[in-house]
Amino acid sequence: MTEALQHPMIVDTHTHLDDPAFDADRGSVIEASRGAGVKHFINIGYAPDRWESSRALRERHPEFGIALGLHPQLAAQFDTLLIRRLKRAIDDLAPVAIGETGFDFSRSAPSFEEQERAFRGQLDIAASTGLPTIIHQRDASDALIEELENWPSLAPIVLHSFDGTQRLADWAMERGCFVGIGGLATRRSAEPLRGLLARIPIDRLLLETDSPYLAPPGTSSRRNTPANLPGIAAALGPLWNLTSEELCRLTSRNAAGLFGLPLTDRAT
Ligand SMILES: [Zn+2]
């Protein structure tokens, strides 16, 4: 209780803690993250085997919520059988969101047609379930806007680890999207990105690490963990004239509302 008063509650809204990178020490990573103030985690199951490992993680650690979907880099796997399996997993596992899905044009494959089919299939599921959609976007800002314009009645959209154009940032603000911020934006080379993020309203921001990916600069390991979130919040808070504590508290409130997390912020 006193701990909850001293430390702002933090939600890491995008983790892959089921990743093999944590097989040797998953429990202690989660414990250390909790010690750093991270009280809730959204683990993203981005492929059928990750749906199962995300479920297993949540079973051991009730402070996890899970999202279920198919990563755009795996879009070639998307067929009618996978749609059926995904729908069944959603019914059985009660995820808090669909994803991560979207467009990733940073590699030559999967093809646009494959990614479009997988993305549309998941948007259709998101629309019919009313669950938020977590979007992965790389080098695809315009295509993303064009596709999402076809889905005006989706539940909230999360642009995870935002790294888009000015046009996408403007569109996201108009559409009321949530915007995930994390280690990527703390990189020295990310000054233009920080310029875009500073204009996103505070009530649309979510903190995330994307662990084990996107470790912020200056951390001892290239493997990212949720325990890095207070440092990330300290680096990014000034963009909105917020302290690390304020950014943690406000983004956690956003996350709790968005994902329906059973959180109580005793500090306010
Ligand atoms: Zn991810």
Short mmCIF file of C-alpha atoms and ligand atoms in Angstrom, two decimals:
data_model
loop_
_atom_site.label_atom_id
_atom_site.label_comp_id
_atom_site.label_asym_id
_atom_site.label_seq_id
_atom_site.Cartn_x
_atom_site.Cartn_y
_atom_site.Cartn_z
CA MET A 1 0.00 0.00 0.00
CA THR A 2 2.68 2.50 0.98
CA GLU A 3 4.62 1.42 -2.06
CA ALA A 4 1.65 2.29 -4.25
CA LEU A 5 1.65 5.76 -2.71
CA GLN A 6 5.34 6.35 -3.27
CA HIS A 7 5.73 5.03 -6.79
CA PRO A 8 3.44 5.85 -9.66
CA MET A 9 1.75 2.82 -11.08
CA ILE A 10 3.06 1.96 -14.53
CA VAL A 11 1.45 -0.13 -17.27
CA ASP A 12 3.69 -1.57 -19.99
CA THR A 13 1.20 -1.72 -22.85
CA HIS A 14 3.36 -3.75 -25.26
CA THR A 15 5.56 -6.62 -24.16
CA HIS A 16 6.74 -9.94 -25.58
CA LEU A 17 7.76 -11.48 -22.27
CA ASP A 18 6.88 -14.94 -23.60
CA ASP A 19 9.83 -14.53 -25.99
CA PRO A 20 12.63 -17.13 -25.70
CA ALA A 21 14.94 -14.22 -24.79
CA PHE A 22 13.40 -14.51 -21.31
CA ASP A 23 13.38 -18.29 -20.95
CA ALA A 24 16.31 -18.32 -18.55
CA ASP A 25 15.08 -15.67 -16.11
CA ARG A 26 11.48 -14.70 -16.94
CA GLY A 27 10.34 -14.76 -13.31
CA SER A 28 13.09 -12.49 -12.07
CA VAL A 29 12.61 -10.08 -15.00
CA ILE A 30 8.93 -9.76 -14.08
CA GLU A 31 9.77 -9.36 -10.42
CA ALA A 32 12.36 -6.66 -11.16
CA SER A 33 9.84 -4.89 -13.39
CA ARG A 34 7.27 -4.94 -10.64
CA GLY A 35 9.92 -3.58 -8.30
CA ALA A 36 10.45 -0.69 -10.73
CA GLY A 37 6.73 0.12 -10.49
CA VAL A 38 5.29 -1.73 -13.50
CA LYS A 39 2.05 -3.13 -12.13
CA HIS A 40 0.42 -4.36 -15.29
CA PHE A 41 1.60 -5.73 -18.63
CA ILE A 42 -0.10 -6.28 -21.98
CA ASN A 43 1.64 -9.20 -23.70
CA ILE A 44 1.20 -9.31 -27.45
CA GLY A 45 0.58 -12.77 -28.91
CA TYR A 46 1.43 -12.15 -32.55
CA ALA A 47 1.35 -15.73 -33.93
CA PRO A 48 -0.56 -18.91 -33.02
CA ASP A 49 2.27 -20.30 -30.86
CA ARG A 50 2.49 -16.92 -29.11
CA TRP A 51 -1.25 -16.99 -28.34
CA GLU A 52 -0.59 -20.08 -26.29
CA SER A 53 2.58 -18.79 -24.63
CA SER A 54 0.82 -15.52 -23.80
CA ARG A 55 -2.00 -17.47 -22.20
CA ALA A 56 0.48 -19.48 -20.17
CA LEU A 57 2.21 -16.30 -19.02
CA ARG A 58 -1.09 -14.78 -17.88
CA GLU A 59 -1.97 -17.95 -16.04
CA ARG A 60 1.18 -17.65 -13.94
CA HIS A 61 1.03 -13.87 -13.63
CA PRO A 62 -2.50 -12.46 -13.30
CA GLU A 63 -1.18 -8.91 -13.74
CA PHE A 64 -0.87 -9.67 -17.47
CA GLY A 65 -3.47 -8.96 -20.10
CA ILE A 66 -3.00 -10.39 -23.56
CA ALA A 67 -3.60 -9.29 -27.14
CA LEU A 68 -4.08 -11.81 -29.95
CA GLY A 69 -3.35 -11.37 -33.62
CA LEU A 70 -0.95 -12.02 -36.46
CA HIS A 71 2.09 -9.80 -37.03
CA PRO A 72 2.25 -8.21 -40.51
CA GLN A 73 5.63 -9.85 -41.10
CA LEU A 74 3.83 -13.20 -40.77
CA ALA A 75 0.90 -12.23 -42.99
CA ALA A 76 1.59 -15.04 -45.48
CA GLN A 77 0.22 -17.45 -42.85
CA PHE A 78 -3.18 -15.81 -42.90
CA ASP A 79 -5.82 -18.10 -44.38
CA THR A 80 -9.32 -19.29 -43.53
CA LEU A 81 -7.98 -21.88 -41.08
CA LEU A 82 -5.99 -19.22 -39.24
CA ILE A 83 -9.04 -16.94 -39.09
CA ARG A 84 -11.01 -19.77 -37.48
CA ARG A 85 -8.20 -20.48 -35.00
CA LEU A 86 -7.87 -16.80 -34.13
CA LYS A 87 -11.62 -16.44 -33.54
CA ARG A 88 -11.63 -19.52 -31.36
CA ALA A 89 -8.62 -18.26 -29.38
CA ILE A 90 -10.39 -14.92 -28.85
CA ASP A 91 -13.49 -16.71 -27.55
CA ASP A 92 -11.44 -18.97 -25.28
CA LEU A 93 -8.77 -16.58 -23.99
CA ALA A 94 -10.58 -13.23 -23.60
CA PRO A 95 -7.86 -10.90 -24.91
CA VAL A 96 -7.97 -7.17 -24.14
CA ALA A 97 -7.11 -6.27 -27.76
CA ILE A 98 -6.57 -7.56 -31.30
CA GLY A 99 -3.02 -7.35 -32.67
CA GLU A 100 -0.43 -6.63 -33.36
CA THR A 101 -1.55 -6.24 -36.95
CA GLY A 102 -0.95 -3.59 -39.59
CA PHE A 103 1.48 -2.92 -42.42
CA ASP A 104 5.25 -3.40 -42.47
CA PHE A 105 6.87 -2.41 -45.76
CA SER A 106 10.43 -2.43 -44.40
CA ARG A 107 11.12 -5.76 -46.10
CA SER A 108 10.26 -7.08 -49.53
CA ALA A 109 8.00 -9.80 -48.11
CA PRO A 110 5.21 -10.55 -47.31
CA SER A 111 3.63 -8.92 -50.33
CA PHE A 112 1.25 -6.00 -50.02
CA GLU A 113 -1.63 -8.26 -51.02
CA GLU A 114 -0.79 -10.76 -48.27
CA GLN A 115 -0.47 -8.03 -45.67
CA GLU A 116 -3.68 -6.37 -46.80
CA ARG A 117 -5.63 -9.62 -46.54
CA ALA A 118 -4.29 -10.38 -43.06
CA PHE A 119 -4.84 -6.83 -41.84
CA ARG A 120 -8.40 -6.66 -43.19
CA GLY A 121 -9.25 -10.02 -41.69
CA GLN A 122 -8.14 -8.83 -38.27
CA LEU A 123 -9.84 -5.44 -38.61
CA ASP A 124 -13.03 -7.33 -39.37
CA ILE A 125 -12.62 -9.32 -36.15
CA ALA A 126 -11.80 -6.16 -34.19
CA ALA A 127 -14.90 -4.46 -35.56
CA SER A 128 -17.16 -7.38 -34.69
CA THR A 129 -15.72 -7.94 -31.20
CA GLY A 130 -15.42 -4.26 -30.29
CA LEU A 131 -11.89 -4.82 -28.99
CA PRO A 132 -9.15 -2.20 -29.44
CA THR A 133 -6.74 -2.81 -32.34
CA ILE A 134 -2.98 -2.63 -31.77
CA ILE A 135 -1.23 -1.53 -34.94
CA HIS A 136 2.34 -2.18 -36.03
CA GLN A 137 3.37 0.22 -38.80
CA ARG A 138 6.69 0.52 -40.58
CA ASP A 139 7.30 2.59 -43.70
CA ALA A 140 3.57 2.39 -44.39
CA SER A 141 1.97 5.57 -43.01
CA ASP A 142 -0.06 6.44 -46.10
CA ALA A 143 -1.25 2.87 -46.75
CA LEU A 144 -2.29 2.61 -43.10
CA ILE A 145 -4.38 5.78 -43.25
CA GLU A 146 -5.97 4.65 -46.50
CA GLU A 147 -6.96 1.27 -45.02
CA LEU A 148 -8.20 2.58 -41.69
CA GLU A 149 -10.36 5.17 -43.43
CA ASN A 150 -12.46 2.18 -44.53
CA TRP A 151 -13.14 1.25 -40.88
CA PRO A 152 -14.78 4.29 -39.25
CA SER A 153 -16.45 2.39 -36.45
CA LEU A 154 -13.52 0.46 -35.00
CA ALA A 155 -13.03 0.52 -31.25
CA PRO A 156 -9.93 2.54 -30.22
CA ILE A 157 -6.80 2.16 -32.33
CA VAL A 158 -3.33 1.98 -30.78
CA LEU A 159 -0.40 3.00 -32.97
CA HIS A 160 2.25 1.01 -31.15
CA SER A 161 5.80 2.37 -30.89
CA PHE A 162 4.80 5.28 -33.06
CA ASP A 163 7.25 5.91 -35.89
CA GLY A 164 5.18 7.47 -38.64
CA THR A 165 5.00 10.60 -40.72
CA GLN A 166 3.63 14.01 -39.80
CA ARG A 167 0.58 13.11 -41.89
CA LEU A 168 -0.02 9.96 -39.86
CA ALA A 169 0.44 11.86 -36.58
CA ASP A 170 -2.09 14.47 -37.71
CA TRP A 171 -4.50 11.77 -38.85
CA ALA A 172 -4.08 9.88 -35.56
CA MET A 173 -4.94 12.99 -33.56
CA GLU A 174 -8.02 13.64 -35.66
CA ARG A 175 -9.13 10.03 -35.34
CA GLY A 176 -8.39 9.94 -31.60
CA CYS A 177 -5.88 7.08 -31.80
CA PHE A 178 -3.76 6.10 -28.85
CA VAL A 179 -0.04 6.41 -29.47
CA GLY A 180 2.51 4.07 -27.91
CA ILE A 181 5.80 5.67 -26.85
CA GLY A 182 8.94 3.88 -25.71
CA GLY A 183 12.65 3.35 -26.21
CA LEU A 184 12.60 4.16 -29.92
CA ALA A 185 11.76 7.80 -29.21
CA THR A 186 14.63 8.15 -26.73
CA ARG A 187 17.32 7.50 -29.36
CA ARG A 188 19.60 10.36 -30.24
CA SER A 189 18.54 10.13 -33.88
CA ALA A 190 14.84 10.37 -32.98
CA GLU A 191 14.65 14.17 -32.69
CA PRO A 192 12.13 14.48 -35.58
CA LEU A 193 9.99 11.75 -33.98
CA ARG A 194 10.06 13.55 -30.63
CA GLY A 195 8.86 16.67 -32.45
CA LEU A 196 5.82 14.77 -33.74
CA LEU A 197 5.09 13.11 -30.40
CA ALA A 198 5.18 16.38 -28.44
CA ARG A 199 1.97 17.42 -30.23
CA ILE A 200 0.05 14.28 -29.27
CA PRO A 201 -2.40 15.07 -26.45
CA ILE A 202 -1.46 13.52 -23.10
CA ASP A 203 -4.75 11.65 -22.86
CA ARG A 204 -3.81 9.65 -25.99
CA LEU A 205 -0.38 8.48 -24.80
CA LEU A 206 0.57 4.95 -23.71
CA LEU A 207 3.93 3.81 -22.36
CA GLU A 208 5.43 0.63 -23.75
CA THR A 209 8.77 -1.14 -24.05
CA ASP A 210 8.19 -3.77 -26.79
CA SER A 211 10.51 -5.96 -24.65
CA PRO A 212 12.81 -7.67 -25.60
CA TYR A 213 13.10 -5.23 -28.53
CA LEU A 214 13.92 -1.52 -28.71
CA ALA A 215 16.16 -1.21 -25.64
CA PRO A 216 16.68 2.47 -24.87
CA PRO A 217 20.22 3.85 -25.24
CA GLY A 218 22.34 3.79 -22.10
CA THR A 219 20.97 0.54 -20.70
CA SER A 220 23.46 -2.19 -19.91
CA SER A 221 21.77 -4.94 -21.92
CA ARG A 222 20.54 -4.92 -25.51
CA ARG A 223 17.59 -6.93 -24.22
CA ASN A 224 14.84 -4.52 -23.22
CA THR A 225 12.72 -5.21 -20.12
CA PRO A 226 9.74 -3.37 -18.58
CA ALA A 227 12.02 -2.25 -15.73
CA ASN A 228 13.39 0.33 -18.20
CA LEU A 229 10.04 2.17 -18.31
CA PRO A 230 10.73 4.70 -15.52
CA GLY A 231 13.92 5.74 -17.32
CA ILE A 232 12.06 5.98 -20.63
CA ALA A 233 9.37 8.09 -18.94
CA ALA A 234 12.04 10.38 -17.46
CA ALA A 235 13.57 10.87 -20.91
CA LEU A 236 10.25 11.55 -22.68
CA GLY A 237 8.19 13.36 -19.99
CA PRO A 238 9.73 16.79 -20.78
CA LEU A 239 8.12 16.66 -24.25
CA TRP A 240 4.81 17.36 -22.46
CA ASN A 241 6.35 19.28 -19.55
CA LEU A 242 5.71 16.27 -17.33
CA THR A 243 7.87 14.58 -14.75
CA SER A 244 8.51 10.88 -15.11
CA GLU A 245 6.00 10.25 -12.30
CA GLU A 246 3.29 12.34 -13.95
CA LEU A 247 3.81 10.69 -17.33
CA CYS A 248 3.65 7.24 -15.72
CA ARG A 249 0.51 8.07 -13.80
CA LEU A 250 -1.36 9.69 -16.68
CA THR A 251 -0.46 7.03 -19.25
CA SER A 252 -1.40 4.27 -16.82
CA ARG A 253 -4.79 5.85 -16.40
CA ASN A 254 -5.15 5.93 -20.20
CA ALA A 255 -4.15 2.26 -20.41
CA ALA A 256 -6.50 1.22 -17.63
CA GLY A 257 -9.43 2.90 -19.34
CA LEU A 258 -8.56 1.56 -22.78
CA PHE A 259 -7.94 -2.06 -21.82
CA GLY A 260 -10.35 -2.27 -18.89
CA LEU A 261 -7.59 -3.08 -16.42
CA PRO A 262 -8.55 -3.57 -12.79
CA LEU A 263 -6.29 -0.79 -11.59
CA THR A 264 -6.79 1.61 -8.75
CA ASP A 265 -4.52 4.60 -8.56
CA ARG A 266 -4.25 5.13 -4.83
CA ALA A 267 -2.01 8.14 -5.22
CA THR A 268 -4.84 10.39 -6.43
ZN ZN B 1 5.45 -6.02 -30.69
#
